[in-house]
CSV table of C-alpha atoms in Angstrom, one decimal:
chain,number,residue,atom,x,y,z
A,454,MET,CA,120.0,81.8,91.8
A,455,MET,CA,117.6,84.8,92.1
A,456,LEU,CA,119.5,86.7,89.5
A,457,ILE,CA,119.4,83.7,87.1
A,458,ARG,CA,115.6,83.4,87.5
A,459,LEU,CA,115.2,87.2,86.9
A,460,LEU,CA,117.3,87.2,83.7
A,461,ILE,CA,115.5,84.1,82.3
A,462,PHE,CA,112.2,86.0,82.9
A,463,PHE,CA,113.6,89.0,81.3
A,464,LEU,CA,114.7,87.0,78.3
A,465,LEU,CA,111.2,85.6,77.8
A,466,ILE,CA,109.5,89.0,78.0
A,467,LEU,CA,112.1,90.4,75.7
A,468,VAL,CA,112.0,87.8,72.9
A,469,LEU,CA,108.3,86.9,72.7
A,470,PRO,CA,106.9,90.4,71.9
A,471,THR,CA,109.9,91.2,69.7
A,472,PHE,CA,109.2,88.1,67.7
A,473,PHE,CA,105.5,88.9,67.4
A,474,ILE,CA,106.1,92.4,66.2
A,475,TYR,CA,108.7,91.1,63.7
A,476,ARG,CA,106.4,88.5,62.3
A,477,LYS,CA,103.4,90.8,62.0
A,478,TYR,CA,105.1,93.9,60.7
A,479,ILE,CA,108.9,93.8,60.0
A,480,SER,CA,109.0,90.5,58.2
A,481,LYS,CA,106.7,91.9,55.5
A,482,MET,CA,109.3,94.6,54.6
A,483,SER,CA,111.5,94.1,51.6
A,484,ASN,CA,114.5,95.9,53.0
A,485,ARG,CA,116.8,93.3,54.6
A,486,VAL,CA,118.9,95.9,56.4
A,487,VAL,CA,115.8,97.1,58.3
A,488,LYS,CA,115.0,93.5,59.2
A,489,LEU,CA,118.5,93.0,60.6
A,490,LEU,CA,118.6,96.3,62.5
A,491,PHE,CA,115.3,95.5,64.1
A,492,TRP,CA,117.0,92.6,66.0
A,493,LEU,CA,120.1,94.6,67.0
A,494,PRO,CA,118.7,96.1,70.3
A,495,THR,CA,117.5,92.6,71.3
A,496,LEU,CA,120.9,91.1,70.6
A,497,LEU,CA,122.7,93.9,72.5
A,498,ILE,CA,120.4,93.4,75.5
A,499,ILE,CA,121.1,89.7,75.5
A,500,ILE,CA,124.9,90.3,75.4
A,501,VAL,CA,124.6,92.7,78.4
A,502,MET,CA,122.5,90.1,80.2
A,503,ALA,CA,125.2,87.5,79.7
A,504,TYR,CA,127.9,90.0,80.9
A,505,ILE,CA,125.9,90.8,84.1
A,506,LEU,CA,125.3,87.1,84.8
A,507,ILE,CA,129.0,86.3,84.5
A,508,SER,CA,130.4,89.4,86.4
A,509,TYR,CA,127.7,90.2,89.0
A,510,GLU,CA,128.8,90.3,92.6
A,511,PRO,CA,126.9,91.9,95.6
A,512,SER,CA,128.7,95.2,95.6
A,513,PRO,CA,127.4,98.7,95.1
A,514,ARG,CA,129.1,99.0,91.7
A,515,SER,CA,127.5,95.8,90.4
A,516,ILE,CA,124.1,96.7,91.8
A,517,ARG,CA,124.3,100.1,90.0
A,518,VAL,CA,125.2,98.4,86.7
A,519,LEU,CA,122.3,96.0,87.1
A,520,ALA,CA,120.0,98.9,88.0
A,521,ASN,CA,121.0,100.9,85.0
A,522,PHE,CA,120.5,97.9,82.8
A,523,ILE,CA,117.0,97.2,84.2
A,524,ILE,CA,115.9,100.8,83.5
A,525,PHE,CA,117.0,100.6,79.9
A,526,PHE,CA,115.5,97.1,79.6
A,527,LEU,CA,112.1,98.3,81.0
A,528,CYS,CA,112.1,101.3,78.7
A,529,TYR,CA,112.6,99.0,75.7
A,530,THR,CA,110.4,96.0,76.6
A,531,VAL,CA,107.4,97.3,78.5
A,532,PRO,CA,106.1,99.5,75.7
A,533,GLN,CA,106.6,96.5,73.3
A,534,ILE,CA,104.7,94.2,75.7
A,535,LEU,CA,101.8,96.6,76.0
A,536,PHE,CA,101.7,97.2,72.3
A,537,THR,CA,101.7,93.5,71.6
A,538,LEU,CA,98.9,92.8,74.1
A,539,MET,CA,96.8,95.5,72.7
A,540,ILE,CA,97.2,94.1,69.1
A,541,LEU,CA,96.3,90.6,70.3
A,542,PHE,CA,93.3,92.0,72.2
A,543,MET,CA,92.1,93.8,69.1
A,544,MET,CA,92.6,90.7,67.0
A,545,LEU,CA,90.5,88.7,69.4
A,546,PHE,CA,87.9,91.4,69.5
A,547,HIS,CA,87.6,91.4,65.7
A,548,LYS,CA,87.3,87.6,65.7
A,549,ILE,CA,84.4,87.6,68.2
A,550,THR,CA,82.5,90.7,67.0
A,551,GLY,CA,83.5,91.1,63.4
A,552,LEU,CA,84.3,94.8,64.2
A,553,LYS,CA,87.8,96.0,63.1
A,554,ILE,CA,89.5,98.7,65.2
A,555,ASN,CA,92.9,100.0,64.4
A,556,GLY,CA,94.8,98.8,67.5
A,557,GLU,CA,98.2,100.1,66.4
A,558,TYR,CA,97.2,103.7,67.3
A,559,ILE,CA,95.8,102.7,70.7
A,560,GLY,CA,98.7,100.3,71.4
A,561,GLY,CA,101.2,103.0,70.4
A,562,ALA,CA,99.6,105.5,72.7
A,563,ILE,CA,99.7,103.1,75.6
A,564,ALA,CA,103.3,102.3,74.9
A,565,ILE,CA,104.3,105.9,74.9
A,566,ILE,CA,102.5,106.6,78.2
A,567,ALA,CA,104.2,103.5,79.7
A,568,LEU,CA,107.6,104.7,78.6
A,569,GLY,CA,106.9,108.1,80.2
A,570,TYR,CA,106.0,106.5,83.5
A,571,ILE,CA,109.1,104.4,83.5
A,572,ILE,CA,111.4,107.3,82.8
A,573,TYR,CA,109.7,109.4,85.5
A,574,GLY,CA,109.9,106.5,88.0
A,575,GLY,CA,113.6,106.0,87.3
A,576,THR,CA,114.5,109.6,87.6
A,577,TYR,CA,112.3,111.9,89.7
A,578,GLY,CA,109.9,109.3,91.1
A,579,LYS,CA,112.5,107.5,93.3
A,580,ARG,CA,113.4,110.8,95.0
A,581,ASP,CA,109.9,112.2,95.2
A,582,PHE,CA,109.7,111.9,99.0
A,583,GLN,CA,106.3,112.2,100.7
A,584,VAL,CA,105.4,112.9,104.3
A,585,ARG,CA,102.5,110.7,105.4
A,586,GLU,CA,100.9,111.9,108.6
A,587,VAL,CA,98.9,109.4,110.6
A,588,THR,CA,97.1,109.8,113.9
A,589,THR,CA,96.5,106.5,115.8
A,590,THR,CA,94.1,106.4,118.7
A,591,PHE,CA,94.5,103.9,121.6
A,592,ARG,CA,92.3,103.7,124.7
A,593,LYS,CA,95.2,102.4,126.8
A,594,LEU,CA,97.7,105.1,125.8
A,595,PRO,CA,99.2,106.7,128.9
A,596,PRO,CA,98.0,110.3,129.2
A,597,GLU,CA,101.5,111.9,129.1
A,598,PHE,CA,102.0,110.3,125.6
A,599,ASN,CA,98.9,111.8,124.1
A,600,GLY,CA,100.2,113.7,121.0
A,601,TYR,CA,103.6,111.9,121.1
A,602,LYS,CA,105.1,112.1,117.6
A,603,ILE,CA,107.0,109.2,116.1
A,604,VAL,CA,108.8,109.6,112.7
A,605,GLN,CA,109.3,106.3,111.0
A,606,ILE,CA,111.7,105.7,108.1
A,607,SER,CA,112.5,102.3,106.6
A,608,ASP,CA,114.3,100.4,103.8
A,609,LEU,CA,117.0,102.9,103.0
A,610,HIS,CA,119.1,100.4,100.9
A,611,SER,CA,122.0,102.8,101.1
A,612,GLY,CA,124.0,100.9,98.5
A,613,SER,CA,121.5,101.9,95.8
A,614,TRP,CA,122.0,105.7,96.1
A,615,THR,CA,124.3,107.3,93.6
A,616,ASP,CA,123.9,111.1,94.1
A,617,LYS,CA,126.6,111.6,96.8
A,618,GLY,CA,124.0,111.9,99.5
A,619,LYS,CA,121.9,114.8,98.1
A,620,ALA,CA,118.7,112.8,98.4
A,621,LEU,CA,119.4,111.5,101.9
A,622,SER,CA,120.4,115.0,103.1
A,623,LYS,CA,116.9,116.1,102.0
A,624,VAL,CA,115.4,113.1,103.9
A,625,VAL,CA,117.2,114.3,107.1
A,626,ARG,CA,116.0,117.9,106.7
A,627,ILE,CA,112.4,116.7,106.2
A,628,VAL,CA,112.5,114.4,109.2
A,629,ASN,CA,114.1,117.0,111.5
A,630,LYS,CA,111.5,119.6,110.4
A,631,GLN,CA,108.8,117.4,111.9
A,632,ASN,CA,110.3,118.1,115.3
A,633,PRO,CA,109.7,114.4,116.4
A,634,ASP,CA,109.7,113.0,119.9
A,635,LEU,CA,111.2,109.8,118.5
A,636,ILE,CA,112.7,108.5,115.3
A,637,VAL,CA,112.6,104.8,114.4
A,638,PHE,CA,114.2,103.0,111.5
A,639,THR,CA,112.6,99.6,110.6
A,640,GLY,CA,115.3,97.8,108.8
A,641,ASP,CA,117.3,97.3,105.6
A,642,LEU,CA,119.9,100.0,106.0
A,643,VAL,CA,122.0,98.3,103.3
A,644,ASN,CA,121.5,96.0,100.3
A,645,ASN,CA,124.2,93.5,101.1
A,646,LEU,CA,127.4,94.8,102.7
A,647,ALA,CA,128.0,97.0,105.8
A,648,TYR,CA,130.3,99.4,104.1
A,649,GLU,CA,127.5,100.6,101.7
A,650,VAL,CA,126.4,103.0,104.5
A,651,THR,CA,129.8,104.6,105.2
A,652,PRO,CA,129.5,107.4,102.6
A,653,PHE,CA,126.2,108.5,104.3
A,654,MET,CA,127.0,108.1,107.9
A,655,LYS,CA,127.7,111.8,108.6
A,656,ILE,CA,124.4,112.7,106.9
A,657,LEU,CA,122.3,110.0,108.8
A,658,SER,CA,123.9,111.0,112.1
A,659,GLY,CA,122.1,114.3,111.7
A,660,LEU,CA,118.7,112.8,112.5
A,661,LYS,CA,117.6,114.3,115.8
A,662,ALA,CA,114.6,113.5,118.1
A,663,LYS,CA,114.0,114.3,121.7
A,664,ASP,CA,114.0,110.6,122.7
A,665,GLY,CA,116.6,109.6,120.2
A,666,VAL,CA,116.8,107.3,117.1
A,667,TYR,CA,116.2,103.6,117.4
A,668,SER,CA,116.5,100.9,114.7
A,669,VAL,CA,116.1,97.2,114.0
A,670,LEU,CA,117.6,94.9,111.3
A,671,GLY,CA,115.9,93.9,108.1
A,672,ASN,CA,116.4,90.8,105.9
A,673,HIS,CA,119.1,92.6,103.7
A,674,ASP,CA,121.1,93.7,106.7
A,675,TYR,CA,122.0,90.0,107.3
A,676,SER,CA,123.6,89.8,103.9
A,677,PRO,CA,121.8,86.5,103.0
A,678,TYR,CA,122.4,87.2,99.3
A,679,VAL,CA,126.2,87.1,99.5
A,680,LYS,CA,128.3,83.9,99.2
A,681,TRP,CA,130.5,84.3,102.2
A,682,ASN,CA,133.8,82.4,102.4
A,683,SER,CA,133.1,81.7,106.1
A,684,GLU,CA,130.7,82.4,108.9
A,685,LYS,CA,133.4,84.5,110.5
A,686,ALA,CA,133.4,86.9,107.6
A,687,LYS,CA,129.6,87.1,107.6
A,688,LYS,CA,129.7,87.9,111.3
A,689,GLU,CA,132.3,90.5,110.9
A,690,ASN,CA,130.2,92.2,108.3
A,691,MET,CA,127.2,92.2,110.7
A,692,ASP,CA,129.4,93.5,113.5
A,693,GLU,CA,130.6,96.4,111.3
A,694,LEU,CA,127.0,97.3,110.5
A,695,LYS,CA,126.1,97.4,114.2
A,696,SER,CA,129.2,99.5,114.9
A,697,TYR,CA,128.2,102.0,112.1
A,698,GLU,CA,124.7,102.4,113.5
A,699,ALA,CA,126.2,103.1,116.9
A,700,GLN,CA,128.6,105.6,115.4
A,701,MET,CA,125.6,107.4,113.8
A,702,GLY,CA,123.9,107.7,117.2
A,703,TRP,CA,121.3,105.1,116.5
A,704,ARG,CA,120.3,102.5,119.2
A,705,LEU,CA,119.8,99.1,117.6
A,706,LEU,CA,117.2,97.0,119.3
A,707,ASN,CA,118.0,93.3,118.8
A,708,ASN,CA,115.3,91.3,120.6
A,709,GLU,CA,115.2,93.8,123.4
A,710,ASN,CA,113.3,96.9,124.7
A,711,VAL,CA,113.8,100.3,126.2
A,712,LYS,CA,111.4,102.3,128.5
A,713,LEU,CA,110.5,105.8,127.3
A,714,ARG,CA,109.3,108.1,130.0
A,715,LYS,CA,107.3,111.3,130.1
A,716,GLY,CA,106.4,112.7,133.4
A,717,ASN,CA,104.9,109.9,135.5
A,718,ASP,CA,104.1,107.7,132.5
A,719,SER,CA,106.2,105.3,130.4
A,720,ILE,CA,105.8,103.1,127.3
A,721,ALA,CA,107.9,100.3,126.0
A,722,LEU,CA,109.7,100.5,122.7
A,723,ILE,CA,110.6,97.0,121.6
A,724,GLY,CA,112.7,95.8,118.7
A,725,VAL,CA,113.1,92.4,117.2
A,726,GLU,CA,115.5,91.0,114.7
A,727,ASN,CA,114.1,90.2,111.3
A,728,SER,CA,111.2,87.8,111.6
A,729,GLY,CA,110.2,86.8,108.1
A,730,ARG,CA,108.6,83.8,106.5
A,731,PRO,CA,110.7,81.7,104.1
A,732,PRO,CA,112.8,82.5,102.1
A,733,PHE,CA,113.5,85.5,104.4
A,734,PRO,CA,115.6,85.0,107.6
A,735,ASP,CA,113.8,84.6,111.0
A,736,TYR,CA,116.0,85.6,113.9
A,737,GLY,CA,113.3,87.3,115.9
A,738,ASN,CA,112.7,86.4,119.5
A,739,LEU,CA,109.6,88.2,120.6
A,740,PRO,CA,109.3,86.7,124.1
A,741,LYS,CA,112.8,87.8,124.8
A,742,ALA,CA,112.2,91.2,123.5
A,743,LEU,CA,109.1,91.6,125.6
A,744,LYS,CA,110.8,90.6,128.8
A,745,GLY,CA,110.2,93.1,131.6
A,746,THR,CA,107.5,95.1,129.8
A,747,GLY,CA,104.5,93.7,131.7
A,748,LYS,CA,101.3,95.5,131.0
A,749,MET,CA,103.0,98.6,129.6
A,750,PHE,CA,101.8,100.2,126.4
A,751,LYS,CA,104.0,98.7,123.7
A,752,VAL,CA,105.4,99.9,120.4
A,753,LEU,CA,107.1,97.1,118.4
A,754,LEU,CA,109.6,97.6,115.6
A,755,SER,CA,109.7,94.5,113.4
A,756,HIS,CA,110.9,94.8,109.8
A,757,ASP,CA,108.5,92.2,108.1
A,758,PRO,CA,104.8,92.9,108.4
A,759,THR,CA,104.0,89.2,108.1
A,760,HIS,CA,105.2,88.9,111.7
A,761,TRP,CA,102.1,90.7,112.8
A,762,ARG,CA,99.7,87.9,112.0
A,763,ARG,CA,102.2,85.0,112.6
A,764,GLU,CA,103.1,85.9,116.1
A,765,VAL,CA,102.4,89.4,117.3
A,766,LEU,CA,98.6,89.3,117.3
A,767,PRO,CA,98.1,85.8,118.6
A,768,LYS,CA,101.0,85.7,121.1
A,769,SER,CA,101.5,89.1,122.5
A,770,ASP,CA,99.7,92.3,123.7
A,771,VAL,CA,101.7,94.7,121.5
A,772,ASN,CA,99.6,97.8,120.9
A,773,LEU,CA,101.3,99.2,117.8
A,774,MET,CA,103.7,97.5,115.4
A,775,LEU,CA,105.8,99.4,112.9
A,776,SER,CA,107.2,97.6,109.8
A,777,GLY,CA,108.6,98.1,106.4
A,778,HIS,CA,110.0,95.5,103.9
A,779,THR,CA,107.3,95.5,101.2
A,780,HIS,CA,108.2,98.8,99.3
A,781,ASN,CA,104.7,98.5,98.1
A,782,MET,CA,106.5,96.7,95.3
A,783,GLN,CA,107.7,100.2,94.3
A,784,THR,CA,104.6,100.4,92.1
A,785,SER,CA,101.1,101.7,92.7
A,786,ILE,CA,99.0,102.6,89.7
A,787,PHE,CA,95.7,104.3,90.6
A,788,GLY,CA,96.0,102.8,94.1
A,789,PHE,CA,96.7,99.2,92.8
A,790,SER,CA,99.9,97.5,93.7
A,791,PRO,CA,101.1,94.0,92.9
A,792,ALA,CA,102.2,93.8,96.6
A,793,LYS,CA,98.5,92.8,97.5
A,794,PHE,CA,99.2,89.4,95.9
A,795,VAL,CA,102.1,88.8,98.2
A,796,TYR,CA,101.2,90.4,101.5
A,797,ASP,CA,98.1,90.7,103.6
A,798,GLU,CA,99.4,94.1,104.9
A,799,TYR,CA,101.7,96.0,102.6
A,800,ASP,CA,101.0,99.8,102.8
A,801,GLY,CA,99.7,102.0,105.5
A,802,LEU,CA,97.6,101.5,108.7
A,803,TYR,CA,95.9,98.3,109.6
A,804,SER,CA,93.8,97.6,112.7
A,805,GLN,CA,92.6,94.6,114.7
A,806,GLY,CA,90.4,95.9,117.4
A,807,ASP,CA,92.5,98.4,119.4
A,808,ARG,CA,95.8,97.0,118.1
A,809,LYS,CA,97.4,98.5,115.0
A,810,LEU,CA,100.1,97.9,112.4
A,811,PHE,CA,101.7,100.5,110.2
A,812,VAL,CA,103.6,99.4,107.1
A,813,ASN,CA,106.0,102.1,105.8
A,814,ILE,CA,106.8,101.6,102.1
A,815,GLY,CA,110.3,102.7,102.4
A,816,LEU,CA,112.7,105.4,101.3
A,817,GLY,CA,115.0,103.4,99.0
A,818,TYR,CA,114.9,101.0,96.2
A,819,VAL,CA,116.4,97.6,95.4
A,820,MET,CA,116.9,95.7,92.2
A,821,PHE,CA,114.4,97.9,90.3
A,822,PRO,CA,115.7,101.4,90.5
A,823,LEU,CA,112.5,103.2,90.1
A,824,ARG,CA,109.3,104.0,91.9
A,825,ILE,CA,106.0,104.4,90.0
A,826,GLY,CA,103.2,105.8,92.2
A,827,ALA,CA,104.6,104.2,95.4
A,828,ARG,CA,106.5,107.4,96.5
A,829,PRO,CA,109.4,107.0,99.0
A,830,GLU,CA,107.9,107.7,102.4
A,831,ILE,CA,108.6,109.4,105.7
A,832,THR,CA,105.8,108.6,108.2
A,833,VAL,CA,104.8,110.9,111.0
A,834,ILE,CA,102.7,108.9,113.5
A,835,THR,CA,101.0,110.8,116.3
A,836,LEU,CA,99.7,108.8,119.2
A,837,SER,CA,96.4,109.8,120.6
A,838,ASP,CA,94.2,108.7,123.5
A,839,GLY,CA,91.2,110.2,121.8
A,840,LYS,CA,90.7,112.8,124.5
A,841,GLY,CA,92.4,115.7,122.8
A,842,LYS,CA,95.9,117.1,122.3
A,843,ARG,CA,98.5,117.4,125.0
């Protein structure tokens, strides 16, 4: 259903600007061959859309076919849309003011710039990993954990990667270079199926931290976008994913916690299953996950940042929550992301008194195989009590 809605939307944004440009410019030409050729790319795109709709299945191959189509589609349609909007704006401007400005040159320049952005985002941008360093201060932090370094990664979407692990090998090298005390992964290891991660298990097992690697599940890890023949098959897929994480040396926290100790002090690391608002799955059980943590300093791993306001703030005393999920919509232009229209918290550090949330915008990509401005992220979070380094 989601794919059908996406393709209908694509059809509209393909046909409307194409028809406008045809009526305003191409239809006035006398050469019939040029007129027919103008519609050829649109016809080919519609044929490919029909093929994808008929043949799509939630496998890495189908996802890559869809991803490649989306890149081509955006390269063709976005410049046309921006050009059309500029011409329409100039026509309205002329009608209101009486001044006539040649919008074709401005629209053409904007279209070319947009095309460059899309090509960059679909090639280099999605592999342009950034290390974001954040120091968070807590009055209640146990002294031994002052300066404690947590590296957070999220939203790997392993089924989207096509470079035989080169990019993820780079990620592992960058992470290990930070010499972290702890590594956490906040969900969405795969797009749909557990086996997507198998080509990268050896690489990801190379992540090393003094206190280990811990993870939680994200919405995609439950494979909700797959039409399973039975609940048994769905469960087997989930069991495989859990097994793969264990084989990589990751400790999956499913509504549970562990105690991390340094000297005479300890903190609680808590992990919940995905707790999302509709249409995303909600399997999180925060009371169960908190059991036995008492008044300890608490770090919570929860994939969906909406969990913070829905339950974590009003119903717990968690000090720091680490999330992912949003991808910052994989787009941030001059600091603006459409994610702000969907999420209250979608990128970076947020505070409510002495309690904090950090939203990592992810390493991978899903559906749209590009990142424009919203660079894939490795977060280095240093805990501080505000009294100086350890």
